[in-house]
Amino acid sequence: MVPAPASNDLRRRDRIVRYKPYVPKEGEDPMAEYMNLLAMLFSMCGLMMRFKWAAWAAVYCAFIGFSNSRSSEDTKQIFSSFMLSISSVVMSYLQSPTPMAISYFS
């Protein structure tokens, strides 16, 4: 390919905007979103891999995410994260009802 000469440059120099990284405002705290994401990940690990500790960690993260959420956030996502973590605990104990064993003390 032959490069185009500089006179045929179609880029508009007046439309170039320099990147500025996002700076969170004073009242924004992403902790609720992080905890909801962790609750979803832990509950999937609890459901798919039958880790009871992951299911309980999902419940813990869902509670923290729910308590740190703002009222303006999407309640469907918070509710689905919470219900997925509860169902992860229920399903992991339905599959094997024995109590959770701590393997490093045995």
PDB file of C-alpha atoms in Angstrom:
ATOM      1  CA  MET A   1       0.000   0.000   0.000  1.00  0.00           C
ATOM      2  CA  VAL A   2       1.167   3.448  -0.855  1.00  0.00           C
ATOM      3  CA  PRO A   3       0.699   6.070   1.873  1.00  0.00           C
ATOM      4  CA  ALA A   4      -1.575   8.967   1.007  1.00  0.00           C
ATOM      5  CA  PRO A   5       0.025  12.391   0.699  1.00  0.00           C
ATOM      6  CA  ALA A   6      -0.442  14.856   3.552  1.00  0.00           C
ATOM      7  CA  SER A   7      -2.748  17.069   1.499  1.00  0.00           C
ATOM      8  CA  ASN A   8      -5.402  14.299   1.384  1.00  0.00           C
ATOM      9  CA  ASP A   9      -5.479  13.851   5.164  1.00  0.00           C
ATOM     10  CA  LEU A  10      -9.168  13.533   6.099  1.00  0.00           C
ATOM     11  CA  ARG A  11      -8.684  13.795   9.846  1.00  0.00           C
ATOM     12  CA  ARG A  12     -10.215  16.883  11.390  1.00  0.00           C
ATOM     13  CA  ARG A  13      -7.770  18.454  13.805  1.00  0.00           C
ATOM     14  CA  ASP A  14     -10.479  20.501  15.514  1.00  0.00           C
ATOM     15  CA  ARG A  15     -12.319  17.286  16.533  1.00  0.00           C
ATOM     16  CA  ILE A  16      -9.399  15.730  18.392  1.00  0.00           C
ATOM     17  CA  VAL A  17     -10.067  15.510  22.137  1.00  0.00           C
ATOM     18  CA  ARG A  18      -7.273  14.549  24.480  1.00  0.00           C
ATOM     19  CA  TYR A  19      -7.972  11.609  26.838  1.00  0.00           C
ATOM     20  CA  LYS A  20      -8.578  12.504  30.470  1.00  0.00           C
ATOM     21  CA  PRO A  21      -8.834   9.643  32.973  1.00  0.00           C
ATOM     22  CA  TYR A  22     -12.064   9.366  34.926  1.00  0.00           C
ATOM     23  CA  VAL A  23     -11.852  10.876  38.383  1.00  0.00           C
ATOM     24  CA  PRO A  24     -14.688   9.721  40.691  1.00  0.00           C
ATOM     25  CA  LYS A  25     -16.719  12.437  42.328  1.00  0.00           C
ATOM     26  CA  GLU A  26     -16.788  12.975  46.083  1.00  0.00           C
ATOM     27  CA  GLY A  27     -19.881  10.852  46.788  1.00  0.00           C
ATOM     28  CA  GLU A  28     -19.167   7.942  44.421  1.00  0.00           C
ATOM     29  CA  ASP A  29     -17.914   4.716  45.956  1.00  0.00           C
ATOM     30  CA  PRO A  30     -17.606   1.651  43.700  1.00  0.00           C
ATOM     31  CA  MET A  31     -17.608  -0.772  46.655  1.00  0.00           C
ATOM     32  CA  ALA A  32     -21.202  -1.901  46.054  1.00  0.00           C
ATOM     33  CA  GLU A  33     -20.511  -2.757  42.421  1.00  0.00           C
ATOM     34  CA  TYR A  34     -17.348  -4.654  43.333  1.00  0.00           C
ATOM     35  CA  MET A  35     -19.146  -6.639  46.010  1.00  0.00           C
ATOM     36  CA  ASN A  36     -22.012  -7.493  43.651  1.00  0.00           C
ATOM     37  CA  LEU A  37     -19.501  -8.713  41.077  1.00  0.00           C
ATOM     38  CA  LEU A  38     -17.702 -10.803  43.698  1.00  0.00           C
ATOM     39  CA  ALA A  39     -21.024 -12.213  44.889  1.00  0.00           C
ATOM     40  CA  MET A  40     -21.854 -13.302  41.347  1.00  0.00           C
ATOM     41  CA  LEU A  41     -18.423 -14.877  40.851  1.00  0.00           C
ATOM     42  CA  PHE A  42     -18.443 -16.686  44.203  1.00  0.00           C
ATOM     43  CA  SER A  43     -21.971 -17.949  43.705  1.00  0.00           C
ATOM     44  CA  MET A  44     -21.059 -19.344  40.289  1.00  0.00           C
ATOM     45  CA  CYS A  45     -18.066 -21.092  41.847  1.00  0.00           C
ATOM     46  CA  GLY A  46     -20.324 -22.444  44.588  1.00  0.00           C
ATOM     47  CA  LEU A  47     -22.899 -23.697  42.092  1.00  0.00           C
ATOM     48  CA  MET A  48     -20.583 -25.111  39.449  1.00  0.00           C
ATOM     49  CA  MET A  49     -17.727 -26.445  41.572  1.00  0.00           C
ATOM     50  CA  ARG A  50     -19.717 -27.248  44.721  1.00  0.00           C
ATOM     51  CA  PHE A  51     -17.510 -25.141  46.978  1.00  0.00           C
ATOM     52  CA  LYS A  52     -19.499 -24.368  50.098  1.00  0.00           C
ATOM     53  CA  TRP A  53     -17.034 -21.724  51.218  1.00  0.00           C
ATOM     54  CA  ALA A  54     -17.528 -19.900  47.914  1.00  0.00           C
ATOM     55  CA  ALA A  55     -21.305 -19.991  48.375  1.00  0.00           C
ATOM     56  CA  TRP A  56     -20.997 -18.490  51.861  1.00  0.00           C
ATOM     57  CA  ALA A  57     -18.542 -15.889  50.570  1.00  0.00           C
ATOM     58  CA  ALA A  58     -21.136 -15.000  47.925  1.00  0.00           C
ATOM     59  CA  VAL A  59     -23.769 -14.425  50.608  1.00  0.00           C
ATOM     60  CA  TYR A  60     -21.310 -12.273  52.556  1.00  0.00           C
ATOM     61  CA  CYS A  61     -20.412 -10.198  49.481  1.00  0.00           C
ATOM     62  CA  ALA A  62     -24.079  -9.846  48.532  1.00  0.00           C
ATOM     63  CA  PHE A  63     -24.910  -8.500  51.994  1.00  0.00           C
ATOM     64  CA  ILE A  64     -22.067  -5.983  51.796  1.00  0.00           C
ATOM     65  CA  GLY A  65     -23.076  -4.964  48.279  1.00  0.00           C
ATOM     66  CA  PHE A  66     -26.681  -4.533  49.365  1.00  0.00           C
ATOM     67  CA  SER A  67     -25.770  -2.487  52.411  1.00  0.00           C
ATOM     68  CA  ASN A  68     -23.420  -0.187  50.456  1.00  0.00           C
ATOM     69  CA  SER A  69     -25.729   0.335  47.485  1.00  0.00           C
ATOM     70  CA  ARG A  70     -27.360   3.648  46.743  1.00  0.00           C
ATOM     71  CA  SER A  71     -31.074   3.957  46.219  1.00  0.00           C
ATOM     72  CA  SER A  72     -30.528   5.180  42.663  1.00  0.00           C
ATOM     73  CA  GLU A  73     -28.812   1.945  41.589  1.00  0.00           C
ATOM     74  CA  ASP A  74     -30.497  -0.801  39.634  1.00  0.00           C
ATOM     75  CA  THR A  75     -32.370  -2.876  42.206  1.00  0.00           C
ATOM     76  CA  LYS A  76     -32.788  -5.811  39.820  1.00  0.00           C
ATOM     77  CA  GLN A  77     -29.064  -6.468  39.714  1.00  0.00           C
ATOM     78  CA  ILE A  78     -28.704  -6.227  43.490  1.00  0.00           C
ATOM     79  CA  PHE A  79     -31.671  -8.509  44.022  1.00  0.00           C
ATOM     80  CA  SER A  80     -30.455 -11.048  41.459  1.00  0.00           C
ATOM     81  CA  SER A  81     -26.986 -11.080  43.034  1.00  0.00           C
ATOM     82  CA  PHE A  82     -28.490 -11.669  46.455  1.00  0.00           C
ATOM     83  CA  MET A  83     -30.864 -14.421  45.262  1.00  0.00           C
ATOM     84  CA  LEU A  84     -28.112 -16.136  43.268  1.00  0.00           C
ATOM     85  CA  SER A  85     -25.913 -16.279  46.343  1.00  0.00           C
ATOM     86  CA  ILE A  86     -28.740 -17.698  48.461  1.00  0.00           C
ATOM     87  CA  SER A  87     -29.532 -20.298  45.819  1.00  0.00           C
ATOM     88  CA  SER A  88     -25.848 -21.203  45.661  1.00  0.00           C
ATOM     89  CA  VAL A  89     -25.829 -21.982  49.384  1.00  0.00           C
ATOM     90  CA  VAL A  90     -29.069 -23.942  49.170  1.00  0.00           C
ATOM     91  CA  MET A  91     -27.956 -25.977  46.173  1.00  0.00           C
ATOM     92  CA  SER A  92     -24.553 -26.750  47.615  1.00  0.00           C
ATOM     93  CA  TYR A  93     -26.138 -28.128  50.795  1.00  0.00           C
ATOM     94  CA  LEU A  94     -28.797 -30.036  48.851  1.00  0.00           C
ATOM     95  CA  GLN A  95     -26.102 -31.783  46.835  1.00  0.00           C
ATOM     96  CA  SER A  96     -24.099 -32.795  49.914  1.00  0.00           C
ATOM     97  CA  PRO A  97     -25.788 -32.118  53.257  1.00  0.00           C
ATOM     98  CA  THR A  98     -22.667 -32.791  55.330  1.00  0.00           C
ATOM     99  CA  PRO A  99     -21.275 -29.774  57.160  1.00  0.00           C
ATOM    100  CA  MET A 100     -18.460 -27.826  55.619  1.00  0.00           C
ATOM    101  CA  ALA A 101     -15.154 -29.418  56.638  1.00  0.00           C
ATOM    102  CA  ILE A 102     -12.103 -27.306  57.303  1.00  0.00           C
ATOM    103  CA  SER A 103      -9.411 -29.273  55.476  1.00  0.00           C
ATOM    104  CA  TYR A 104      -6.313 -27.661  56.975  1.00  0.00           C
ATOM    105  CA  PHE A 105      -7.224 -28.730  60.533  1.00  0.00           C
ATOM    106  CA  SER A 106      -7.580 -32.418  59.616  1.00  0.00           C
TER     107      SER A 106
END
